[in-house]
Coordinates of C-alpha atoms in Angstrom, one line a residue:
C1 CA 19.6 24.6 -102.5
S2 CA 16.4 26.8 -102.6
R3 CA 15.6 29.1 -99.7
R4 CA 11.9 29.5 -98.6
L5 CA 11.3 33.1 -97.8
A6 CA 7.8 32.9 -96.6
A7 CA 6.5 31.0 -93.6
S8 CA 2.9 31.7 -94.6
S9 CA 0.9 33.9 -96.9
E10 CA -2.2 36.0 -97.0
L11 CA -4.5 36.0 -99.9
W12 CA -6.3 39.3 -100.8
R13 CA -9.1 39.9 -103.2
G14 CA -10.8 43.0 -104.8
E15 CA -13.1 43.9 -107.6
Y16 CA -10.8 46.8 -108.6
L17 CA -7.2 46.8 -109.7
D18 CA -6.4 49.2 -106.8
F19 CA -5.1 47.2 -103.8
G20 CA -6.6 49.9 -101.5
Y21 CA -10.0 48.4 -102.2
A22 CA -9.0 44.8 -101.6
S23 CA -9.9 42.7 -98.6
K24 CA -8.1 39.8 -97.0
L25 CA -9.7 36.5 -97.9
T26 CA -7.6 34.1 -95.7
D27 CA -4.3 33.2 -94.2
V28 CA -2.8 30.3 -96.2
D29 CA -0.4 28.2 -94.2
P30 CA 1.8 26.5 -95.2
P31 CA 2.2 27.9 -98.8
S32 CA 2.3 24.7 -100.9
S33 CA 0.3 24.2 -104.0
R34 CA -0.2 26.6 -106.9
L35 CA -3.6 28.1 -107.5
S36 CA -4.8 26.8 -110.8
E37 CA -8.0 26.4 -112.9
R38 CA -10.1 23.8 -111.2
S39 CA -13.8 23.1 -111.6
G40 CA -14.2 26.2 -113.9
L41 CA -13.0 28.6 -111.2
W42 CA -9.9 30.6 -112.3
R43 CA -7.2 31.2 -109.6
A44 CA -4.4 33.7 -109.5
G45 CA -0.9 32.7 -108.7
P46 CA 1.6 34.7 -106.6
P47 CA 3.0 37.8 -108.2
A48 CA 6.1 37.0 -110.4
S49 CA 8.1 39.6 -108.5
R50 CA 7.7 37.7 -105.2
S51 CA 10.0 35.0 -104.0
V52 CA 7.3 33.1 -102.1
S53 CA 6.1 29.6 -102.3
D54 CA 2.8 29.2 -104.1
V55 CA -0.4 29.0 -102.1
G56 CA -3.5 26.9 -102.7
Y57 CA -7.0 28.3 -102.1
D58 CA -10.4 27.7 -103.7
D59 CA -12.4 31.0 -103.7
L60 CA -15.9 29.6 -103.3
T61 CA -17.3 33.0 -102.5
A62 CA -16.6 34.5 -105.9
L63 CA -19.7 35.5 -107.8
P64 CA -19.8 33.8 -111.2
G65 CA -19.0 36.2 -114.1
T66 CA -17.4 38.9 -111.8
V67 CA -13.7 39.6 -112.4
Y68 CA -11.7 39.7 -109.2
Y69 CA -8.1 40.7 -108.6
Y70 CA -5.9 38.6 -106.3
W71 CA -2.8 39.5 -104.4
I72 CA -0.6 37.4 -102.3
K73 CA 1.4 38.8 -99.4
G74 CA 4.2 36.7 -97.9
I75 CA 4.8 36.6 -94.2
N76 CA 8.3 35.6 -93.0
V77 CA 9.2 33.5 -89.9
N78 CA 9.4 36.7 -87.8
G79 CA 5.9 37.7 -88.7
Y80 CA 6.8 40.5 -91.1
V81 CA 4.1 41.0 -93.8
G82 CA 5.5 41.9 -97.2
S83 CA 3.9 44.2 -99.8
E84 CA 1.2 43.0 -102.1
G85 CA 3.1 42.9 -105.4
T86 CA 1.4 42.6 -108.8
P87 CA -2.2 41.2 -108.9
D88 CA -3.5 38.5 -111.2
A89 CA -7.2 38.4 -112.3
G90 CA -9.6 35.6 -112.1
R91 CA -13.3 34.8 -112.2
A92 CA -15.7 31.9 -111.6
A93 CA -17.5 30.7 -114.7
I94 CA -21.2 30.9 -114.8
S95 CA -22.9 27.5 -114.7
A96 CA -25.4 26.5 -117.4
P97 CA -29.0 26.5 -116.1
G98 CA -30.3 23.2 -115.0
G99 CA -33.7 21.5 -115.3
V100 CA -34.6 22.7 -118.8
T101 CA -38.2 21.5 -119.5
A102 CA -40.2 22.0 -122.7
T103 CA -44.0 21.3 -122.9
K104 CA -45.0 18.3 -125.0
G105 CA -48.4 18.7 -126.6
V106 CA -49.8 20.9 -123.9
Y107 CA -50.7 23.9 -126.1
T108 CA -52.0 24.2 -129.7
N109 CA -50.0 27.4 -130.5
K110 CA -46.8 27.4 -128.5
V111 CA -44.2 25.5 -126.6
G112 CA -43.5 26.5 -123.0
V113 CA -39.9 26.3 -121.8
S114 CA -38.7 26.7 -118.2
W115 CA -35.4 26.2 -116.4
G116 CA -33.7 26.6 -113.0
A117 CA -31.9 29.8 -112.1
A118 CA -28.1 29.9 -112.5
V119 CA -26.1 31.5 -109.7
G120 CA -24.9 35.0 -110.7
A121 CA -26.9 35.1 -114.0
L122 CA -28.5 38.3 -115.0
L123 CA -29.9 37.1 -118.4
Y124 CA -30.8 33.9 -120.1
E125 CA -30.7 33.1 -123.8
V126 CA -33.2 30.6 -125.1
W127 CA -32.2 28.6 -128.2
R128 CA -34.3 26.3 -130.4
G129 CA -33.3 23.7 -132.9
T130 CA -34.8 20.8 -134.9
T131 CA -32.2 18.3 -133.9
G132 CA -30.6 17.3 -130.6
N133 CA -27.4 19.2 -131.6
P134 CA -27.2 22.8 -130.6
A135 CA -24.8 23.6 -133.5
G136 CA -27.8 24.4 -135.7
A137 CA -29.9 26.1 -133.1
V138 CA -31.2 29.7 -133.3
K139 CA -31.6 32.1 -130.4
V140 CA -35.3 32.9 -130.0
Q141 CA -35.3 35.0 -126.9
T142 CA -33.2 36.8 -124.2
T143 CA -35.0 37.2 -120.9
T144 CA -34.3 37.9 -117.2
G145 CA -36.9 35.3 -116.1
T146 CA -36.7 31.5 -115.9
S147 CA -39.4 30.7 -118.4
Y148 CA -40.4 31.5 -122.0
E149 CA -43.4 30.8 -124.2
D150 CA -42.2 30.1 -127.8
T151 CA -44.9 31.4 -130.1
S152 CA -42.5 32.0 -133.0
L153 CA -42.5 28.5 -134.3
P154 CA -42.3 28.3 -138.1
A155 CA -45.2 26.7 -139.8
I156 CA -43.8 23.7 -141.6
A157 CA -46.7 21.2 -141.8
P158 CA -49.1 21.5 -144.8
G159 CA -52.2 23.4 -143.7
A160 CA -50.7 24.5 -140.4
T161 CA -51.6 27.9 -139.0
A162 CA -48.7 30.4 -139.3
G163 CA -46.6 30.2 -136.2
V164 CA -47.6 26.7 -135.4
A165 CA -45.5 23.7 -136.5
V166 CA -47.9 20.7 -136.0
G167 CA -46.0 17.4 -135.6
Q168 CA -42.5 19.1 -135.4
V169 CA -40.4 18.3 -132.4
Y170 CA -38.2 21.2 -131.2
Y171 CA -35.2 21.0 -128.9
Y172 CA -34.5 23.8 -126.5
W173 CA -31.3 24.9 -124.7
V174 CA -30.7 27.8 -122.3
K175 CA -27.5 29.7 -121.7
A176 CA -26.9 32.0 -118.6
K177 CA -25.3 35.4 -119.0
R178 CA -23.7 38.0 -116.8
G179 CA -22.1 40.9 -118.7
E180 CA -19.8 39.4 -121.3
E181 CA -19.7 36.0 -119.6
T182 CA -21.9 33.3 -121.1
S183 CA -22.3 29.8 -119.8
A184 CA -22.0 26.6 -121.7
W185 CA -25.1 25.0 -123.3
S186 CA -27.6 23.6 -120.9
A187 CA -28.9 20.1 -121.4
S188 CA -31.7 20.1 -124.0
D189 CA -35.3 19.1 -123.7
A190 CA -37.7 18.4 -126.6
G191 CA -41.1 20.0 -127.0
Y192 CA -44.0 20.2 -129.5
V193 CA -47.5 21.6 -130.0
L194 CA -50.7 19.6 -129.7

């Protein structure tokens, strides 16, 4: 027969490993389901040293790419709040930028690429390839903005001006970055010069 020691729990979060800088996120009552990885958002389970039931909570306020430390404090039926125990770390993944668009025959010497901002991103990597598969793509730019003009196109057509690849279709992808965190590939879009 197992004994439930906690009537409810508190979930605390901080950006530092020191609990003194943590703030309470929520009361979780009743403690029932384990925090787990769902929809790319990592969750911390209760400290192993605690004999409390697991709690379930989706931290929708977590800034993507930022590491947070989570503590769970059990509250017994008499209202006594236990100590915080050992934390577990988690973070929300950065989403890939959406709405990637490449110009198609608009310019004679470049391809313009634009995309929507990704929440929490500080930088964007722009990648170019000659097929619809990003495996062979090369990074052509890292930028803080949401657009890029690709003037570094290799001249592959006979008689083409250096830097202009007449008739060549290029595929573009964008990845969002925050610190060491990098998103998955965005959807691609094809572009070409006039």
